[in-house]
Coordinates of C-alpha atoms and ligand atoms in Angstrom, one line a residue:
X1 CA 86.1 72.0 69.9
X2 CA 88.1 69.0 71.0
X3 CA 86.7 66.4 73.2
X4 CA 88.9 65.0 76.0
X5 CA 89.1 61.2 75.7
X6 CA 89.0 59.4 79.0
X7 CA 90.6 56.0 79.3
X8 CA 87.1 54.5 79.2
X9 CA 86.4 56.4 75.9
X10 CA 89.7 55.0 74.5
X11 CA 89.0 51.5 75.8
X12 CA 85.6 51.4 74.2
X13 CA 86.6 52.9 70.8
X14 CA 87.5 51.0 67.7
X15 CA 89.4 52.6 64.9
X16 CA 89.2 51.5 61.2
X17 CA 92.2 52.2 59.0
X18 CA 91.5 53.2 55.4
X19 CA 94.3 52.9 52.9
X20 CA 92.7 55.4 50.5
X21 CA 94.5 54.3 47.4
X22 CA 92.9 50.8 47.6
X23 CA 89.6 51.3 49.4
X24 CA 87.0 52.4 46.9
X25 CA 87.4 54.2 43.5
X26 CA 84.4 56.4 42.7
X27 CA 85.6 57.7 39.3
X28 CA 87.1 54.7 37.5
X29 CA 90.7 55.8 37.4
X30 CA 91.8 52.8 39.3
X31 CA 92.8 54.7 42.5
X32 CA 90.6 55.0 45.5
X33 CA 89.4 58.4 46.6
X34 CA 87.5 60.5 49.1
X35 CA 84.1 60.1 47.4
X36 CA 84.7 56.3 47.4
X37 CA 85.1 56.5 51.1
X38 CA 81.9 58.5 51.4
X39 CA 80.0 55.9 49.4
X40 CA 81.0 53.2 52.1
X41 CA 80.1 55.1 55.2
X42 CA 77.0 53.0 55.8
X43 CA 79.1 49.9 55.6
X44 CA 81.6 51.3 58.2
X45 CA 78.8 52.5 60.4
X46 CA 77.3 49.0 60.4
X47 CA 80.6 47.6 61.4
X48 CA 80.3 49.8 64.5
X49 CA 83.6 51.6 64.3
X50 CA 84.1 55.0 65.9
X51 CA 87.0 56.6 64.0
X52 CA 88.3 56.3 60.5
X53 CA 92.0 56.8 60.1
X54 CA 92.6 57.8 56.4
X55 CA 96.2 57.4 55.1
X56 CA 97.7 60.4 53.4
X57 CA 95.8 62.0 50.5
X58 CA 97.9 65.2 50.3
X59 CA 99.6 66.3 47.0
X60 CA 102.5 63.9 46.5
X61 CA 104.7 62.5 43.7
X62 CA 103.6 59.1 45.2
X63 CA 107.1 57.6 45.4
X64 CA 106.0 56.2 48.8
X65 CA 102.2 56.2 48.1
X66 CA 101.6 59.6 49.7
X67 CA 104.0 59.3 52.6
X68 CA 106.1 61.7 50.5
X69 CA 104.1 64.9 51.0
X70 CA 104.6 67.9 48.8
X71 CA 101.9 70.1 50.3
X72 CA 100.6 69.4 53.8
X73 CA 97.5 71.6 53.6
X74 CA 95.9 70.5 50.3
X75 CA 94.4 67.5 48.7
X76 CA 95.9 65.6 45.7
X77 CA 93.4 65.9 42.8
X78 CA 93.6 62.2 42.3
X79 CA 91.8 61.7 45.7
X80 CA 89.3 64.6 45.3
X81 CA 88.8 68.1 46.5
X82 CA 88.7 70.1 49.8
X83 CA 84.9 70.1 49.3
X84 CA 84.9 66.3 49.1
X85 CA 86.9 66.2 52.3
X86 CA 84.6 68.6 54.2
X87 CA 81.6 66.7 53.1
X88 CA 83.2 63.4 54.2
X89 CA 83.9 64.9 57.6
X90 CA 80.3 66.1 58.0
X91 CA 78.8 62.9 56.8
X92 CA 81.0 60.7 58.9
X93 CA 80.2 62.9 61.9
X94 CA 76.5 62.6 61.2
X95 CA 76.9 58.8 61.5
X96 CA 78.9 59.1 64.8
X97 CA 82.3 58.5 63.2
X98 CA 85.3 60.8 63.5
X99 CA 88.0 61.3 60.9
X100 CA 91.6 60.8 61.9
X101 CA 94.3 62.1 59.6
X102 CA 97.8 60.8 59.0
X103 CA 100.5 63.4 59.7
X104 CA 103.8 62.8 58.0
X105 CA 106.0 65.2 59.9
X106 CA 109.3 63.5 60.1
X107 CA 110.1 64.2 56.4
X108 CA 108.7 65.9 53.3
X109 CA 108.9 64.9 49.7
X110 CA 111.7 66.5 47.7
X111 CA 108.9 68.1 45.7
X112 CA 107.8 70.1 48.8
X113 CA 108.2 73.9 48.3
X114 CA 110.5 74.0 51.3
X115 CA 113.0 71.5 49.8
X116 CA 112.7 73.2 46.4
X117 CA 113.5 76.6 47.9
X118 CA 116.4 75.0 49.8
X119 CA 117.7 73.6 46.4
X120 CA 117.3 77.1 44.9
X121 CA 119.8 78.4 47.4
X122 CA 117.4 79.9 50.1
X123 CA 119.4 79.4 53.3
X124 CA 116.2 79.8 55.5
X125 CA 114.8 76.6 53.9
X126 CA 118.2 74.8 53.9
X127 CA 117.9 75.0 57.7
X128 CA 114.7 73.0 57.4
X129 CA 116.6 69.9 56.5
X130 CA 119.5 67.9 57.8
X131 CA 122.5 68.7 55.6
X132 CA 126.0 67.6 56.3
X133 CA 129.5 67.6 54.6
X134 CA 130.8 64.3 53.4
X135 CA 133.4 62.3 55.3
X136 CA 136.8 62.8 53.9
X137 CA 135.6 65.6 51.5
X138 CA 138.4 67.8 50.3
X139 CA 136.2 70.8 50.0
X140 CA 133.5 72.3 47.8
X141 CA 132.1 70.0 45.1
X142 CA 133.8 66.9 46.6
X143 CA 131.1 64.6 48.1
X144 CA 133.5 62.4 49.9
X145 CA 131.8 59.6 51.7
X146 CA 128.3 59.6 53.4
X147 CA 128.6 61.3 56.8
X148 CA 127.6 58.1 58.7
X149 CA 127.0 54.5 57.9
X150 CA 123.2 54.8 58.7
X151 CA 120.9 52.8 56.4
X152 CA 117.5 54.0 55.2
X153 CA 114.4 51.9 55.8
X154 CA 114.0 50.9 52.2
X155 CA 117.6 49.7 51.7
X156 CA 120.9 51.6 51.0
X157 CA 122.5 54.6 52.6
X158 CA 120.3 57.1 54.5
X159 CA 122.4 59.9 53.0
X160 CA 122.1 61.4 49.5
X161 CA 124.6 63.7 47.9
X162 CA 122.9 66.8 46.5
X163 CA 125.3 68.7 44.1
X164 CA 123.0 71.8 44.2
X165 CA 123.5 72.1 47.9
X166 CA 127.1 70.8 48.0
X167 CA 126.0 68.7 50.9
X168 CA 124.5 65.3 51.8
X169 CA 120.9 65.3 53.1
X170 CA 119.5 62.7 55.5
X171 CA 116.6 60.6 54.4
X172 CA 115.6 57.8 56.8
X173 CA 113.2 56.5 54.2
X174 CA 113.2 56.8 50.4
X175 CA 115.8 59.1 48.8
X176 CA 112.8 61.3 47.8
X177 CA 111.9 61.9 51.5
X178 CA 114.4 64.3 53.1
X179 CA 114.1 64.4 56.9
X180 CA 113.1 67.7 58.5
X181 CA 115.3 69.3 61.1
X182 CA 113.2 69.5 64.2
X183 CA 116.0 71.3 66.1
X184 CA 114.9 74.4 64.0
X185 CA 112.0 76.1 66.0
X186 CA 110.6 77.5 62.8
X187 CA 110.1 73.9 61.4
X188 CA 108.3 72.9 64.6
X189 CA 106.0 75.9 64.4
X190 CA 105.2 75.3 60.8
X191 CA 104.3 71.6 61.5
X192 CA 102.1 72.6 64.5
X193 CA 100.3 74.9 62.2
X194 CA 99.7 72.0 59.7
X195 CA 98.1 70.0 62.5
X196 CA 96.0 72.9 63.6
X197 CA 94.8 73.5 60.0
X198 CA 93.3 70.1 59.8
X199 CA 91.9 70.2 63.3
X200 CA 90.1 73.4 62.5
X201 CA 88.5 71.5 59.5
X202 CA 86.8 69.2 61.9
X203 CA 89.3 66.3 62.1
X204 CA 88.8 64.4 65.4
X205 CA 92.1 62.7 65.7
X206 CA 95.6 62.1 64.3
X207 CA 98.0 59.3 63.5
X208 CA 101.6 60.5 63.5
X209 CA 103.9 58.8 61.1
X210 CA 107.3 57.5 62.5
X211 CA 107.0 60.2 65.1
X212 CA 109.7 58.8 67.4
X213 CA 112.3 59.4 64.7
X214 CA 112.0 63.2 64.7
X215 CA 114.8 63.9 67.2
X216 CA 118.2 62.9 65.8
X217 CA 121.2 62.4 68.1
X218 CA 123.3 65.4 69.1
X219 CA 126.4 63.9 67.5
X220 CA 126.2 62.1 64.1
X221 CA 128.4 59.1 64.3
X222 CA 128.6 55.6 62.8
X223 CA 126.5 52.9 64.4
X224 CA 129.1 50.2 65.3
X225 CA 126.4 47.7 66.1
X226 CA 123.8 48.1 63.4
X227 CA 122.2 50.2 60.8
X228 CA 121.7 53.4 62.9
X229 CA 118.1 52.8 64.1
X230 CA 119.0 52.6 67.7
X231 CA 120.8 56.0 67.5
X232 CA 117.8 57.9 66.0
X233 CA 114.8 56.1 67.5
X234 CA 113.3 57.8 70.6
X235 CA 116.0 60.5 70.3
X236 CA 117.0 63.0 73.0
X237 CA 114.3 65.7 72.5
X238 CA 111.4 63.6 71.2
X239 CA 109.2 63.9 74.3
X240 CA 109.8 67.7 74.5
X241 CA 109.0 68.1 70.8
X242 CA 105.8 66.1 71.0
X243 CA 104.5 68.0 74.1
X244 CA 105.2 71.2 72.3
X245 CA 103.4 70.0 69.1
X246 CA 100.4 68.8 71.0
X247 CA 100.2 72.0 73.0
X248 CA 100.6 74.3 70.0
X249 CA 98.2 72.4 67.8
X250 CA 95.6 72.2 70.6
X251 CA 95.2 68.5 70.4
X252 CA 95.8 67.4 73.9
X253 CA 93.0 64.9 74.9
X254 CA 92.0 64.1 71.3
X255 CA 92.4 60.6 70.0
X256 CA 96.0 60.5 68.8
X257 CA 98.4 57.7 68.0
X258 CA 102.1 57.7 67.3
X259 CA 103.7 55.2 65.0
X260 CA 106.8 54.3 67.0
X261 CA 109.6 52.5 65.0
X262 CA 112.1 50.4 66.9
X263 CA 110.9 51.8 70.2
X264 CA 110.8 50.5 73.8
X265 CA 108.3 50.1 76.6
X266 CA 109.7 52.9 78.8
X267 CA 109.4 55.5 76.0
X268 CA 105.9 54.3 75.0
X269 CA 104.8 54.7 78.6
X270 CA 106.0 58.3 78.4
X271 CA 104.4 58.9 75.0
X272 CA 101.0 57.9 76.2
X273 CA 100.7 58.6 80.0
X274 CA 98.0 61.3 80.2
X275 CA 100.0 63.4 82.6
X276 CA 102.7 63.8 80.1
X277 CA 100.4 65.5 77.6
X278 CA 101.9 63.7 74.6
X279 CA 99.7 61.2 72.8
X280 CA 96.7 59.0 73.6
X281 CA 98.4 55.8 72.4
X282 CA 101.3 54.2 70.6
X283 CA 101.8 51.6 67.8
X284 CA 104.8 49.4 68.6
X285 CA 105.9 46.6 66.2
X286 CA 107.8 44.0 68.2
X287 CA 105.0 41.5 67.9
X288 CA 105.1 41.7 64.1
X289 CA 108.8 40.7 63.9
X290 CA 108.4 37.2 65.4
X291 CA 108.7 35.6 62.0
X292 CA 111.9 37.5 61.0
X293 CA 115.0 35.3 60.9
X294 CA 117.6 36.9 63.2
X295 CA 115.7 40.2 63.1
X296 CA 115.9 40.3 59.3
X297 CA 112.5 40.9 57.6
X298 CA 113.8 39.6 54.3
X299 CA 114.7 36.1 55.7
X300 CA 111.6 33.9 56.2
X301 CA 111.0 32.0 59.4
X302 CA 107.9 30.4 61.1
X303 CA 106.3 32.7 63.7
X304 CA 107.9 32.1 67.1
X305 CA 104.7 32.0 69.2
X306 CA 106.3 31.7 72.7
X307 CA 108.2 34.9 71.8
X308 CA 104.9 36.5 70.6
X309 CA 103.3 35.6 73.9
X310 CA 106.2 37.1 75.8
X311 CA 106.0 40.4 73.8
X312 CA 102.3 40.7 74.3
X313 CA 102.7 40.1 78.0
X314 CA 105.4 42.6 78.3
X315 CA 103.5 45.3 76.5
X316 CA 100.1 44.6 78.0
X317 CA 101.2 44.3 81.6
X318 CA 104.1 46.9 81.2
X319 CA 102.0 49.6 79.7
X320 CA 99.3 49.0 82.3
X321 CA 101.9 49.2 85.1
X322 CA 103.3 52.4 83.8
X323 CA 100.0 54.1 83.0
X324 CA 100.5 53.9 79.2
X325 CA 98.0 52.8 76.5
X326 CA 98.5 50.5 73.6
X327 CA 97.1 50.6 70.1
X328 CA 96.1 47.0 69.3
X329 CA 96.6 45.7 65.8
X330 CA 97.7 42.9 63.5
X331 CA 97.5 44.6 60.1
X332 CA 98.2 47.9 58.4
X333 CA 99.4 49.1 55.0
X334 CA 103.0 48.2 55.8
X335 CA 102.4 44.6 56.9
X336 CA 101.6 41.4 55.1
X337 CA 98.2 40.1 56.1
X338 CA 98.3 38.5 59.5
X339 CA 95.9 35.7 58.5
X340 CA 98.4 34.6 55.9
X341 CA 101.3 35.0 58.3
X342 CA 100.0 33.1 61.3
X343 CA 97.9 30.7 59.3
X344 CA 100.4 27.9 59.3
X345 CA 100.8 27.7 55.6
X346 CA 101.5 31.3 54.4
X347 CA 100.5 32.9 51.2
X348 CA 97.0 33.1 49.7
X349 CA 96.4 29.4 49.6
X350 CA 94.9 28.8 53.1
X351 CA 92.4 26.1 53.0
X352 CA 88.8 27.2 53.8
X353 CA 88.5 25.8 57.3
X354 CA 91.7 27.1 58.8
X355 CA 91.4 30.4 57.0
X356 CA 88.3 31.2 58.9
X357 CA 89.5 29.8 62.2
X358 CA 92.8 31.8 62.0
X359 CA 91.1 35.1 61.1
X360 CA 88.7 34.8 64.0
X361 CA 91.3 33.6 66.4
X362 CA 93.5 36.6 65.6
X363 CA 90.5 38.9 66.0
X364 CA 89.8 37.6 69.5
X365 CA 93.4 37.7 70.5
X366 CA 93.8 41.5 70.1
X367 CA 90.2 42.7 70.5
X368 CA 90.0 41.6 74.1
X369 CA 93.3 43.1 75.1
X370 CA 93.7 46.4 77.0
X371 CA 94.0 49.3 74.6
X372 CA 92.3 50.5 71.5
X373 CA 91.8 48.1 68.6
X374 CA 92.5 49.0 65.0
X375 CA 90.9 47.1 62.1
X376 CA 92.7 47.5 58.8
X377 CA 90.5 47.5 55.7
X378 CA 89.6 44.0 54.6
X379 CA 90.8 42.4 57.8
X380 CA 87.1 42.1 58.8
X381 CA 86.6 40.1 55.6
X382 CA 89.5 37.8 56.1
X383 CA 91.5 39.2 53.2
X384 CA 94.9 37.5 52.5
X385 CA 98.2 38.1 50.8
X386 CA 97.7 38.0 47.0
X387 CA 100.6 35.7 46.2
X388 CA 101.4 37.5 42.9
X389 CA 103.2 35.4 40.3
X390 CA 105.7 38.0 39.2
X391 CA 107.7 40.9 40.7
X392 CA 106.2 43.1 38.0
X393 CA 102.9 42.9 39.8
X394 CA 104.4 44.7 42.9
X395 CA 104.3 48.4 43.2
X396 CA 106.0 49.2 46.5
X397 CA 109.4 50.9 46.5
X398 CA 110.6 48.8 49.4
X399 CA 109.7 45.5 47.8
X400 CA 111.3 46.4 44.5
X401 CA 114.5 47.6 46.2
X402 CA 114.8 44.5 48.4
X403 CA 114.0 42.2 45.5
X404 CA 117.0 43.7 43.7
X405 CA 119.1 43.5 46.9
X406 CA 118.3 39.8 47.3
X407 CA 119.2 39.1 43.7
X408 CA 122.5 40.9 44.1
X409 CA 123.1 38.8 47.2
X410 CA 122.8 35.6 45.2
X411 CA 119.2 34.5 45.6
X412 CA 117.5 33.1 42.5
X413 CA 114.5 35.1 41.1
X414 CA 112.1 32.4 42.3
X415 CA 113.6 32.5 45.9
X416 CA 113.5 36.3 46.0
X417 CA 109.9 36.4 44.7
X418 CA 108.9 33.9 47.4
X419 CA 110.3 36.2 50.1
X420 CA 108.6 39.2 48.5
X421 CA 105.3 37.2 48.4
X422 CA 105.4 36.8 52.1
X423 CA 106.9 40.1 53.2
X424 CA 105.8 42.8 50.8
X425 CA 103.9 45.8 52.0
X426 CA 101.8 45.4 48.9
X427 CA 100.4 42.2 50.6
X428 CA 98.2 44.6 52.6
X429 CA 97.6 47.1 49.8
X430 CA 95.6 45.1 47.4
X431 CA 92.1 46.5 46.5
X432 CA 89.4 46.1 49.0
X433 CA 87.2 43.2 48.1
X434 CA 83.7 44.6 48.0
X435 CA 82.0 42.0 45.9
X436 CA 82.4 39.3 43.2
X437 CA 82.5 41.8 40.3
X438 CA 85.7 42.4 38.4
X439 CA 88.5 43.7 40.6
X440 CA 86.4 42.9 43.6
X441 CA 84.2 45.8 42.8
X442 CA 86.9 48.3 43.9
X443 CA 87.0 50.1 40.5
X444 CA 85.3 50.0 37.1
X445 CA 88.7 50.8 35.6
X446 CA 92.1 49.2 35.8
X447 CA 93.2 49.1 39.5
X448 CA 96.7 50.6 40.3
X449 CA 97.5 47.2 41.8
X450 CA 95.9 43.8 41.3
X451 CA 93.2 42.3 43.5
X452 CA 93.9 39.1 45.4
X453 CA 92.7 36.1 43.4
X454 CA 90.3 34.9 46.1
X455 CA 88.1 37.9 45.8
X456 CA 85.1 36.0 44.6
X457 CA 85.1 34.0 47.8
X458 CA 86.3 36.5 50.3
X459 CA 84.3 39.7 49.9
X460 CA 81.8 42.0 51.7
X461 CA 78.9 41.0 49.5
X462 CA 79.1 37.3 50.2
X463 CA 79.7 37.8 53.9
X464 CA 77.0 40.4 54.6
X465 CA 74.4 39.1 56.9
X466 CA 75.7 35.5 56.8
X467 CA 75.8 34.0 60.3
X468 CA 79.3 32.9 61.1
X469 CA 81.0 35.0 58.4
X470 CA 84.2 36.9 59.2
X471 CA 82.4 40.1 58.7
X472 CA 79.6 39.2 61.2
X473 CA 82.2 38.0 63.6
X474 CA 84.1 41.3 63.5
X475 CA 80.8 43.2 64.1
X476 CA 80.4 41.0 67.2
X477 CA 84.0 41.8 68.3
X478 CA 83.3 45.5 68.1
X479 CA 79.9 45.2 69.9
X480 CA 81.4 43.2 72.7
X481 CA 84.1 45.8 73.4
X482 CA 81.4 48.4 73.8
X483 CA 79.2 46.2 75.9
X484 CA 81.6 44.6 78.3
X485 CA 83.2 47.0 80.8
X486 CA 85.8 44.3 81.7
X487 CA 87.1 44.7 78.1
X488 CA 87.1 48.5 77.9
X489 CA 88.1 49.2 81.4
X490 CA 89.4 46.1 83.0
X491 CA 92.9 45.2 84.2
X492 CA 94.9 42.7 82.1
X493 CA 96.9 39.7 83.4
X494 CA 98.5 36.9 81.4
X495 CA 98.2 33.4 82.7
X496 CA 100.4 30.3 82.2
X497 CA 98.9 27.4 80.2
X498 CA 101.3 24.6 80.9
X499 CA 103.8 22.7 78.7
X500 CA 101.1 21.0 76.6
X501 CA 100.2 24.3 74.9
X502 CA 103.4 26.1 73.8
X503 CA 101.5 28.0 71.1
X504 CA 98.6 29.3 73.2
X505 CA 98.2 32.8 74.4
X506 CA 96.0 33.3 77.5
X507 CA 95.1 36.3 79.5
X508 CA 92.5 37.6 81.9
X509 CA 90.6 40.8 81.9
X510 CA 89.4 41.8 85.4
X511 CA 87.1 44.5 86.6
X512 CA 86.5 43.9 90.3
X513 CA 83.8 46.6 90.6
X514 CA 81.9 45.7 87.5
X515 CA 78.2 46.7 87.8
X516 CA 75.5 44.1 88.4
X517 CA 74.9 42.0 85.3
X518 CA 78.4 42.5 83.9
X519 CA 81.1 39.8 84.1
X520 CA 83.9 40.7 86.5
X521 CA 86.5 38.3 85.0
X522 CA 87.0 37.2 81.4
X523 CA 89.4 34.5 80.3
X524 CA 90.7 34.7 76.7
X525 CA 92.4 31.6 75.2
X526 CA 94.0 31.7 71.7
X527 CA 95.7 28.8 70.1
X528 CA 98.2 29.6 67.3
X529 CA 98.7 25.8 66.8
X530 CA 97.5 24.0 63.7
X531 CA 97.4 20.8 65.9
X532 CA 95.2 20.1 68.9
X533 CA 96.7 21.0 72.3
X534 CA 96.0 20.8 76.0
X535 CA 95.8 23.9 78.1
X536 CA 96.4 23.4 81.8
X537 CA 95.3 26.4 83.9
X538 CA 96.2 24.8 87.3
X539 CA 98.9 27.5 87.9
X540 CA 96.4 30.3 87.6
X541 CA 93.6 30.9 90.1
X542 CA 91.1 30.1 87.3
X543 CA 88.6 27.4 86.9
X544 CA 86.4 26.8 83.9
X545 CA 83.7 25.3 86.0
X546 CA 80.5 27.3 85.7
X547 CA 82.2 29.6 83.1
X548 CA 80.0 31.1 80.5
X549 CA 81.3 31.0 76.9
X550 CA 80.8 34.4 75.3
X551 CA 82.6 33.9 72.0
X552 CA 84.5 31.3 70.1
X553 CA 85.6 30.3 66.6
X554 CA 84.2 26.8 66.8
X555 CA 80.4 26.1 67.1
X556 CA 80.7 24.4 70.4
X557 CA 82.8 24.7 73.6
X558 CA 86.0 22.8 73.9
X559 CA 86.1 19.7 76.1
X560 CA 87.3 20.2 79.7
X561 CA 88.7 17.2 81.5
X562 CA 86.7 16.9 84.7
X563 CA 89.5 15.5 86.8
X564 CA 92.4 17.8 85.8
X565 CA 90.5 20.8 84.5
X566 CA 92.7 20.7 81.3
X567 CA 91.1 22.2 78.2
X568 CA 91.5 20.5 74.9
X569 CA 91.8 23.1 72.2
X570 CA 91.3 22.3 68.6
X571 CA 93.6 23.8 65.8
X572 CA 93.6 27.6 65.9
X573 CA 90.8 27.5 68.5
X574 CA 90.0 30.8 70.4
X575 CA 87.5 31.5 73.0
X576 CA 86.4 34.1 75.5
X577 CA 84.6 33.0 78.7
X578 CA 83.1 34.9 81.6
X579 CA 84.4 33.3 84.8
X580 CA 82.0 32.7 87.6
Ligands
NOJ601 C1 105.5 54.6 58.0 C2 104.4 54.5 57.0 O1 103.4 53.7 57.5 C3 105.0 53.9 55.7 O2 104.0 53.5 54.8 C4 105.9 54.9 55.1 O3 106.6 54.4 54.0 C5 107.0 55.4 56.2 N1 106.4 55.6 57.5 C6 107.6 56.6 55.7 O4 106.7 57.7 55.8

């Protein structure tokens, strides 16, 4: 039975993302598993979260850590059994938490039976994938050149020549992840059955991996301006396919989120407007590219905060105006840790004082926005990038590919490592820091990837119950979203802060008909500046006079200049006030 989520339900829910491989290992093999998650349900319940999104645990050769699925309706033995899964669903449910699964429907692994049958010559399954002749091929056996100049996400051509097929196959990600052909109705039906299979096992929601890449262009041609992304993101039939999937799988009204790569606002409004019966909300990534140099992830730059403010404003106010709904997040398993990224100094070496201020400021910044917040494992503890000393400590296929690409382009090993240190997806994949025991208490064995060196200082054990710790602060963030209707249901409006505060993001949450005893207007101020600054709210119809401070990352309130009303914010200061 599926529950229809209202906007109030979505606005008061908080989702916690579990990267299963690094969350908790119950059997000492160095890899997290379902029983490990089960053992931490009390911790998650105390945090107050409503849904647990678990990253893929399906059988997989693990070339892309499980996003290369070889069987959609089974569990990889390294993660446990179907009984473990059913028990986890029931136990989470008993604690008021729903399980959300990660559906990787844009591509399979090469090891999937469908691709294997295609390779063996079965034409029915060859029609499941996107196979093309090479450019300039003289006929059978001659690959010619790749059909288009499109690049895959992890570096290199998006096409691979497969001699057994006598064709090139499209893979927008790793070479081991052939894209499925969604123009084939049988593929769409099979995938809807997969979603229904898990729904019938009690799953309460779904995250859909790169779901806006499922509809490829009608004509395959070179991208004359870039690497192809703009041609296959939000493709011609994507909305139609999504509506059909949602309808067939019977998941309309459930909590669903689409990962939207290189998307735009207009499409995300359509993906998430309830009347369109597609998804409940969307992840977009523009705010996490503000420290790319010229749009290139592998070129370091300081975060451009005015740009960040502009992006948040566009997506908050734009989704609201269009009737869409945002998923709010800083971190996930594909991103370096935001606390290291926006902390002013990068890497794992943040000094104590700003580490704590930055983490709490980032938490305030997104948790009070309109939408549904996601907490990525360890974010609530203030986990940072690990700053590994050698490329050999990295595991991720993308990091390894780009390290090589950077060396080939002339960077020294030290320069290339520095970039990987800041940009690797492994920055977010280090073992969860449960305590001060070896490997942060994640495993009794050898972890598949090394723990960040600060685990003795940043961990759940030392933060538990400590007033002012990051963990307690995150519990408060979750509580306030549920308590304050202006946060779950209110309108959002960004406010100008004047020239003295170029690195401050400020917005209002307003609920004119808030019931007695609830604030009608909240003001949120977040400084991304490692220097003090002066916020001038004179342009907005806002006064801090008689305002009540609800939350902040300093012990006391900032000083307000009586004459001008300007607020003096300290480095990385953030606060939430209820306006009179
Ligand atoms: C997005 C996932 O989050 C990422 O980890 C994966 O590599 C790609 N999609 C391909 O599935």
